[in-house]
Structure formats: structure tokens, C-alpha cells
Tab-separated table of C-alpha atoms and ligand atoms in Angstrom:
chain	number	residue	atom	x	y	z
A	1432	MET	CA	-108.290	134.849	52.989
A	1433	ARG	CA	-111.757	133.657	52.324
A	1434	GLN	CA	-114.238	136.287	51.507
A	1435	ILE	CA	-117.709	136.572	51.084
A	1436	VAL	CA	-119.634	136.629	47.513
A	1437	THR	CA	-121.598	139.558	46.706
A	1438	PRO	CA	-125.423	138.560	47.890
A	1439	GLY	CA	-126.798	137.804	44.460
A	1440	TYR	CA	-124.454	137.451	42.373
A	1441	LEU	CA	-124.628	134.562	40.130
A	1442	PRO	CA	-122.020	131.721	39.454
A	1443	PHE	CA	-121.043	130.465	36.437
A	1444	ASP	CA	-122.697	127.490	34.851
A	1445	PRO	CA	-120.576	124.620	36.042
A	1446	ASP	CA	-121.508	122.317	32.959
A	1447	PRO	CA	-122.335	124.188	29.659
A	1448	GLY	CA	-123.123	122.667	26.383
A	1449	LYS	CA	-121.047	121.280	24.031
A	1450	PRO	CA	-121.452	123.601	20.823
A	1451	GLN	CA	-122.629	122.219	17.582
A	1452	ILE	CA	-120.150	124.162	15.566
A	1453	VAL	CA	-116.064	123.216	15.451
A	1454	LEU	CA	-114.115	126.076	15.837
A	1455	PRO	CA	-111.177	126.688	13.449
A	1456	GLU	CA	-107.824	125.850	14.630
A	1457	GLY	CA	-105.739	128.340	16.502
A	1458	ALA	CA	-109.544	130.238	17.898
A	1459	CYS	CA	-109.365	132.673	20.704
A	1460	ASP	CA	-111.352	133.701	23.056
A	1461	SER	CA	-110.315	137.266	23.364
A	1462	HIS	CA	-112.359	138.248	26.464
A	1463	CYS	CA	-112.105	135.872	29.451
A	1464	HIS	CA	-111.258	136.634	32.950
A	1465	VAL	CA	-109.953	134.390	35.590
A	1466	PHE	CA	-111.124	135.185	39.595
A	1467	GLY	CA	-108.793	134.104	42.435
A	1468	PRO	CA	-108.953	132.046	44.280
A	1469	ALA	CA	-109.903	134.128	46.666
A	1470	ASP	CA	-107.194	132.637	49.454
A	1471	ARG	CA	-104.290	132.683	47.030
A	1472	PHE	CA	-105.624	135.949	45.330
A	1473	PRO	CA	-107.742	138.241	47.266
A	1474	TYR	CA	-110.064	140.583	45.715
A	1475	ALA	CA	-109.444	144.020	45.756
A	1476	PRO	CA	-110.851	146.024	48.800
A	1477	THR	CA	-112.178	148.520	46.541
A	1478	SER	CA	-114.000	146.760	44.175
A	1479	SER	CA	-117.824	147.098	43.705
A	1480	TYR	CA	-118.022	143.267	43.999
A	1481	VAL	CA	-117.099	140.385	45.126
A	1482	PRO	CA	-117.390	137.334	42.679
A	1483	VAL	CA	-117.509	133.523	42.896
A	1484	ASP	CA	-114.237	132.136	42.657
A	1485	ALA	CA	-113.173	131.490	38.874
A	1486	PRO	CA	-109.984	130.194	38.754
A	1487	ALA	CA	-107.562	129.251	35.751
A	1488	GLU	CA	-107.928	125.700	36.094
A	1489	LEU	CA	-111.616	125.643	35.204
A	1490	LEU	CA	-111.195	128.183	32.924
A	1491	PHE	CA	-108.992	126.021	30.471
A	1492	ARG	CA	-110.963	123.125	31.233
A	1493	LEU	CA	-113.898	125.045	29.785
A	1494	HIS	CA	-111.847	126.062	26.436
A	1495	ASP	CA	-111.306	122.360	26.066
A	1496	HIS	CA	-114.957	121.761	26.076
A	1497	LEU	CA	-115.592	124.653	23.813
A	1498	GLY	CA	-113.035	124.182	21.343
A	1499	PHE	CA	-110.648	126.867	22.033
A	1500	ASP	CA	-107.086	126.875	21.551
A	1501	ARG	CA	-106.096	130.316	22.939
A	1502	CYS	CA	-107.575	132.924	25.048
A	1503	VAL	CA	-106.969	136.590	26.094
A	1504	ILE	CA	-107.270	136.838	29.809
A	1505	VAL	CA	-108.484	140.418	30.714
A	1506	GLN	CA	-108.094	142.166	34.219
A	1507	ALA	CA	-111.772	142.673	36.007
A	1508	SER	CA	-112.072	145.575	38.124
A	1509	CYS	CA	-112.453	142.692	41.225
A	1510	HIS	CA	-108.488	142.514	41.437
A	1511	GLY	CA	-108.367	146.342	41.100
A	1512	ALA	CA	-104.796	146.940	39.607
A	1513	ASP	CA	-103.057	143.962	41.163
A	1514	ASN	CA	-102.492	141.622	38.181
A	1515	SER	CA	-100.949	138.343	40.620
A	1516	ALA	CA	-104.405	136.067	39.340
A	1517	LEU	CA	-103.608	137.140	35.958
A	1518	VAL	CA	-99.838	136.326	35.716
A	1519	ASP	CA	-100.466	132.920	37.262
A	1520	ALA	CA	-102.620	132.378	34.648
A	1521	LEU	CA	-100.372	133.481	31.811
A	1522	ARG	CA	-97.805	131.382	33.215
A	1523	LYS	CA	-99.784	128.393	33.242
A	1524	ALA	CA	-100.952	128.484	29.768
A	1525	GLY	CA	-97.671	129.221	28.032
A	1526	ASP	CA	-97.744	130.506	24.752
A	1527	LYS	CA	-101.353	129.736	24.767
A	1528	ALA	CA	-102.812	133.233	26.047
A	1529	ARG	CA	-101.992	136.640	26.296
A	1530	GLY	CA	-103.194	139.342	28.950
A	1531	VAL	CA	-104.954	143.003	29.430
A	1532	ALA	CA	-103.724	144.186	32.759
A	1533	VAL	CA	-104.874	146.917	34.768
A	1534	VAL	CA	-102.103	149.120	35.843
A	1535	ASP	CA	-101.247	152.213	37.790
A	1536	PRO	CA	-99.894	155.295	36.426
A	1537	ALA	CA	-97.048	155.139	39.008
A	1538	ILE	CA	-96.477	151.561	37.426
A	1539	GLY	CA	-92.207	150.987	37.271
A	1540	VAL	CA	-90.163	149.527	34.418
A	1541	ASP	CA	-89.432	146.189	36.010
A	1542	GLU	CA	-93.109	145.536	36.898
A	1543	LEU	CA	-94.055	146.150	33.053
A	1544	LYS	CA	-91.112	144.031	31.981
A	1545	MET	CA	-92.239	141.511	34.159
A	1546	LEU	CA	-96.047	141.585	32.956
A	1547	HIS	CA	-94.804	141.716	29.459
A	1548	GLU	CA	-92.806	138.508	29.599
A	1549	ALA	CA	-95.708	136.908	30.967
A	1550	GLY	CA	-97.743	137.642	28.004
A	1551	VAL	CA	-99.225	141.010	28.836
A	1552	ARG	CA	-99.785	143.036	25.929
A	1553	GLY	CA	-102.372	145.785	26.745
A	1554	VAL	CA	-104.019	147.733	29.680
A	1555	ARG	CA	-107.470	148.138	30.336
A	1556	PHE	CA	-109.570	151.421	30.888
A	1557	ASN	CA	-112.918	151.465	32.835
A	1558	PHE	CA	-115.749	154.090	31.918
A	1559	VAL	CA	-118.375	151.856	33.681
A	1560	LYS	CA	-119.374	153.910	36.417
A	1561	ARG	CA	-121.302	151.115	38.469
A	1562	LEU	CA	-117.922	149.362	38.708
A	1563	LYS	CA	-116.141	152.136	40.516
A	1564	ALA	CA	-112.896	151.737	38.456
A	1565	LEU	CA	-112.447	155.421	36.813
A	1566	GLN	CA	-109.094	156.938	36.122
A	1567	PRO	CA	-108.474	160.818	35.216
A	1568	LEU	CA	-107.386	161.130	31.826
A	1569	LYS	CA	-104.264	162.436	32.914
A	1570	ASP	CA	-103.247	159.088	34.773
A	1571	ARG	CA	-104.477	157.240	31.203
A	1572	LEU	CA	-102.122	159.274	29.394
A	1573	GLN	CA	-99.258	158.611	31.674
A	1574	ILE	CA	-100.078	154.714	31.642
A	1575	ILE	CA	-100.362	155.324	27.407
A	1576	GLU	CA	-96.741	156.884	27.333
A	1577	LYS	CA	-95.547	154.229	29.734
A	1578	ILE	CA	-96.826	151.407	27.587
A	1579	ALA	CA	-96.765	152.246	23.854
A	1580	PRO	CA	-93.188	151.938	23.373
A	1581	LEU	CA	-93.734	147.952	24.779
A	1582	GLY	CA	-95.896	147.724	21.277
A	1583	TRP	CA	-99.206	147.499	23.686
A	1584	HIS	CA	-102.783	148.639	23.199
A	1585	VAL	CA	-105.377	149.591	25.338
A	1586	VAL	CA	-108.742	147.967	26.011
A	1587	VAL	CA	-112.061	150.453	26.734
A	1588	TYR	CA	-114.794	148.864	28.780
A	1589	CYS	CA	-117.226	151.560	27.826
A	1590	GLU	CA	-121.356	152.542	27.489
A	1591	PRO	CA	-122.693	155.239	25.425
A	1592	ASP	CA	-123.080	157.588	28.073
A	1593	SER	CA	-119.086	157.559	27.978
A	1594	ILE	CA	-118.398	157.413	24.299
A	1595	ASP	CA	-117.075	161.180	23.789
A	1596	ASP	CA	-114.815	160.528	27.145
A	1597	VAL	CA	-113.546	157.524	24.972
A	1598	ARG	CA	-113.260	159.593	21.660
A	1599	LEU	CA	-111.512	162.278	23.354
A	1600	LEU	CA	-108.904	159.469	24.779
A	1601	ILE	CA	-108.490	157.981	21.570
A	1602	GLU	CA	-108.048	161.053	19.572
A	1603	THR	CA	-105.230	162.024	21.947
A	1604	VAL	CA	-103.238	158.590	21.585
A	1605	GLU	CA	-101.918	156.368	18.975
A	1606	THR	CA	-101.850	152.944	20.216
A	1607	PRO	CA	-104.893	150.635	18.920
A	1608	VAL	CA	-108.027	150.517	20.738
A	1609	VAL	CA	-109.934	147.866	21.579
A	1610	ILE	CA	-114.118	148.354	22.301
A	1611	ASP	CA	-115.218	145.807	24.800
A	1612	HIS	CA	-118.792	144.407	24.535
A	1613	MET	CA	-119.929	145.777	21.370
A	1614	GLY	CA	-119.770	149.477	23.166
A	1615	ARG	CA	-122.729	147.848	25.393
A	1616	VAL	CA	-125.067	150.086	22.716
A	1617	PRO	CA	-128.892	149.021	23.232
A	1618	VAL	CA	-128.860	146.329	20.645
A	1619	GLU	CA	-132.439	145.979	20.548
A	1620	LYS	CA	-132.742	149.312	18.877
A	1621	GLY	CA	-130.478	147.773	15.704
A	1622	VAL	CA	-128.188	149.436	13.537
A	1623	ASP	CA	-130.098	152.523	12.770
A	1624	GLY	CA	-130.265	152.992	17.145
A	1625	PRO	CA	-128.212	156.590	17.383
A	1626	GLU	CA	-126.039	154.756	19.901
A	1627	TYR	CA	-124.633	152.216	16.963
A	1628	GLN	CA	-124.360	155.052	14.833
A	1629	THR	CA	-122.106	157.060	17.250
A	1630	LEU	CA	-120.367	153.967	17.710
A	1631	GLU	CA	-120.074	153.084	13.896
A	1632	GLN	CA	-118.928	156.286	13.118
A	1633	LEU	CA	-116.124	156.072	15.195
A	1634	LEU	CA	-114.866	152.800	14.799
A	1635	THR	CA	-114.703	153.707	11.098
A	1636	SER	CA	-112.530	157.138	11.720
A	1637	SER	CA	-109.394	155.377	12.234
A	1638	ASP	CA	-108.003	151.912	11.330
A	1639	ARG	CA	-106.429	151.733	15.155
A	1640	LEU	CA	-110.123	150.533	16.162
A	1641	TRP	CA	-111.295	147.075	17.231
A	1642	ILE	CA	-114.510	145.982	18.470
A	1643	LYS	CA	-115.344	143.010	20.310
A	1644	VAL	CA	-118.645	141.355	19.347
A	1645	SER	CA	-118.954	139.452	22.841
A	1646	CYS	CA	-121.396	140.215	25.479
A	1647	PRO	CA	-125.228	139.296	23.785
A	1648	GLU	CA	-126.280	137.919	27.380
A	1649	ARG	CA	-125.701	141.138	28.964
A	1650	LEU	CA	-127.000	143.355	25.927
A	1651	THR	CA	-130.285	141.251	25.378
A	1652	ARG	CA	-133.817	142.261	25.788
A	1653	GLN	CA	-135.460	138.814	24.776
A	1654	GLY	CA	-133.063	136.366	26.591
A	1655	PRO	CA	-131.171	133.366	25.119
A	1656	PRO	CA	-130.380	132.595	22.320
A	1657	TYR	CA	-129.758	136.708	22.191
A	1658	LEU	CA	-131.247	136.690	18.511
A	1659	ASP	CA	-131.788	140.348	19.754
A	1660	ALA	CA	-128.223	141.104	19.024
A	1661	ASP	CA	-127.447	139.849	15.970
A	1662	ALA	CA	-128.154	142.565	13.672
A	1663	VAL	CA	-125.508	144.718	15.520
A	1664	SER	CA	-122.728	142.013	16.038
A	1665	LYS	CA	-123.029	140.923	11.792
A	1666	ARG	CA	-122.724	144.846	11.054
A	1667	LEU	CA	-119.875	145.333	13.220
A	1668	ILE	CA	-118.371	142.323	11.253
A	1669	GLU	CA	-119.381	142.973	7.813
A	1670	VAL	CA	-117.790	146.806	8.838
A	1671	LEU	CA	-114.509	145.826	10.102
A	1672	PRO	CA	-114.094	142.564	8.907
A	1673	ASP	CA	-110.260	142.714	10.380
A	1674	ARG	CA	-110.372	144.450	13.352
A	1675	VAL	CA	-113.428	142.527	15.263
A	1676	LEU	CA	-112.458	139.597	18.019
A	1677	TYR	CA	-115.042	137.173	19.679
A	1678	GLY	CA	-115.087	136.488	23.554
A	1679	THR	CA	-117.284	134.636	25.296
A	1680	ASP	CA	-116.543	136.684	29.142
A	1681	TRP	CA	-116.447	133.811	31.073
A	1682	PRO	CA	-117.058	133.652	34.135
A	1683	HIS	CA	-119.909	136.497	33.553
A	1684	PRO	CA	-119.542	138.709	36.099
A	1685	ASN	CA	-122.114	141.059	37.717
A	1686	MET	CA	-124.956	139.013	35.354
A	1687	VAL	CA	-128.092	139.764	36.696
A	1688	SER	CA	-131.134	138.169	34.864
A	1689	HIS	CA	-129.871	134.630	34.098
A	1690	MET	CA	-126.335	132.811	33.555
A	1691	PRO	CA	-125.899	132.254	29.905
A	1692	ASP	CA	-124.839	128.436	28.504
A	1693	ASP	CA	-121.346	129.224	27.084
A	1694	GLY	CA	-121.866	126.140	24.769
A	1695	LEU	CA	-124.905	128.642	23.194
A	1696	LEU	CA	-122.650	131.388	23.173
A	1697	VAL	CA	-120.049	129.606	20.554
A	1698	ASP	CA	-122.868	128.440	18.846
A	1699	ARG	CA	-123.797	132.233	18.103
A	1700	ILE	CA	-120.836	132.612	16.260
A	1701	ALA	CA	-122.102	130.259	13.061
A	1702	ARG	CA	-125.078	132.444	13.120
A	1703	ILE	CA	-123.540	135.935	13.175
A	1704	CYS	CA	-120.624	134.975	11.029
A	1705	PRO	CA	-121.682	132.115	9.163
A	1706	ASP	CA	-119.137	132.746	6.461
A	1707	GLU	CA	-116.031	130.712	7.059
A	1708	THR	CA	-113.193	133.091	5.842
A	1709	LEU	CA	-114.437	136.170	8.146
A	1710	ARG	CA	-115.009	133.623	11.045
A	1711	ARG	CA	-111.467	132.308	10.332
A	1712	ASN	CA	-110.282	136.747	11.072
A	1713	MET	CA	-112.201	136.718	13.657
A	1714	LEU	CA	-111.353	133.922	16.017
A	1715	VAL	CA	-107.788	133.367	14.831
A	1716	ASP	CA	-105.980	135.848	12.257
A	1717	ASN	CA	-107.312	139.179	14.182
A	1718	PRO	CA	-106.088	137.861	17.575
A	1719	THR	CA	-102.994	136.572	16.036
A	1720	ARG	CA	-102.232	139.974	14.850
A	1721	LEU	CA	-103.200	141.937	17.831
A	1722	TYR	CA	-101.661	139.552	20.279
A	1723	TRP	CA	-99.082	137.339	18.874
A	1724	THR	CA	-96.699	139.102	16.756
B	987	0GY	C1	-116.683	142.297	31.976
B	987	0GY	C2	-118.219	143.130	32.595
B	987	0GY	C3	-117.645	143.226	34.046
B	987	0GY	C4	-117.509	143.972	34.617
B	987	0GY	C5	-115.708	144.077	34.309
B	987	0GY	O1	-114.188	144.613	35.191
B	987	0GY	C6	-114.807	144.255	35.684
B	987	0GY	O2	-115.364	143.947	36.855
B	987	0GY	O3	-115.214	144.118	33.282
B	987	0GY	C7	-119.504	144.106	33.815
B	987	0GY	O4	-119.838	144.144	35.110
B	987	0GY	O5	-120.672	144.522	33.084
B	987	0GY	O6	-116.264	142.781	31.106
B	987	0GY	O7	-117.045	141.010	32.157
């Protein structure tokens, strides 16, 4: 079924620059998506947007170009709880990819087993209101009860206005929790901003909590090369060197201001993480610990 893309939805950059830095062997893009293609994997009727197709083959080609050897593919709200496109991509990638799924509380043991065999190692809970993918806490707790025995973790996509709900979830469960996109704090306020301070306090309150220093392109006020997001990213790498991850967020759903050059997003790593050991942690060892062991 072909579907009509949401008016104004920006397509991803078809020809990103080649990064100047060389990523370490085993580098992992720990946050990216696959969308469709819609004629094989239709978008959820409940989705708040219909994206441009971004199939697995293009993701893998992009990773070859950028220098990523592995990736974590995260289910986005446009596919709802139908993880078919994700599973298809994971099977194509073999051991080079892991997945984060979105599931309903009623999910059965067989489906969970199938997802695990395909490479899924976590579930994503979306707290971003505009994406209309909220689930009641009791549903989320039911899901966690089912996935915890598999050793999976929880990935949270939230903004500062839902940090109290996220804290409640974190305090109630025992699984690791990964927060996407620097908790979407207003980076222009820097590390002294109250939203960043709240995030850092939460992240340092337990060694089960992880953070992705991804998405400067969504948080920037200045635009490329996103210098205004550097201070918060650097600080998070410093505070959580063993629990920080990096991701491109390709194909960058719902970008409004501009579409980032993925080569530039990779070169940003050298700026926010000049230390080679910390860079290896973030790109290789941390994702290995969370997704490949
Ligand atoms: C992202 C960001 C977005 C979308 C989703 O699940 C989603 O639809 O994650 C967004 O619109 O901010 O993580 O790529």
C-alpha cells in the first residue's frame, strides 16, 4: 500500500558528506530507524506522521559510508507496535544490528521470543506528547514484567516536561533505562540550565541509567554544526563515560528547520569527545555491553 507522506515532511539527505574522522573498529550507531517501505511495511494508522520511506538497504549503505560497523535500530512511532520492518532489517543485518521494539502489554511469549531471536534487546516508551504514542504506566509496568526476564532494557524518549513521569518509572523498575537525545533539554542554556541539572541529577542517581548524546540537530538554536549543543554533550560524556551512547537518528523524522548532513554529525564526535579512550567507550565498548553481551 503506497501512502501519502505528511505535507512538509523533510526527506533525508541523499548524499551526506564523508566524515573527516575515522571511527574505531566496531563503532555502533546506537540510534537509527528504518521506515517502510510502505508497500511492504505500511505505517500505523494511528501515527501522527507519515514519513518518507527509509528502508534498511539505505541505512546499511549510509553506515558503510560513515564508518559505522554496527547499529541499534529503534522502533519509531510511525510503525506503532508492528515491528515487522525492524525485524526484517535485523535479520538482514545478522549480528551487526540490534533492535529496540515497541510492544503492547498483551504481547505473548512466542512473539517476544521471535523478537529476541531477531536481535531485539529493549522496548521503547515514548513520552513525547506530539507523537501520540503515550501508554499508561500500568501498561508499561506490565511490559517490563514480560521483558525483564529476557535481560532487555527500556529506552525512553522524553522531553523535560515529562521528566517526573520518567523518574517515577525509573524508581519503580529494576531494568536499565536509556534516555534518548540528551533528554531533549534546552541545550542553549548550557549545563547550568535547570532542565539539564534535573537530568544530570536523575542520571547520576543510579548506575542503571544511560544517555544518548544524539540529536544536536533537533536541540540547536544556531543550526549546523551545532556548536551550541556541545557543552551539554561533553558534560554527559564526562559524567557518564561508561553509560553514554551516540546515534545519528537517521532518517531524522519530523525535522522542521533543516535536514542534517550525517557526515557532519559524525565529525561532531571529535569535538564533543576528543579523548580516544572515551570515544571508544561511547562508540564501541558501551554499546557492546548493553546490546551484544
Ligand atoms: C526520533 C525522534 C522523533 C520521532 C520518533 O518515535 C518517533 O516517531 O522517535 C521525533 O519526532 O522527535 O527519535 O527519531
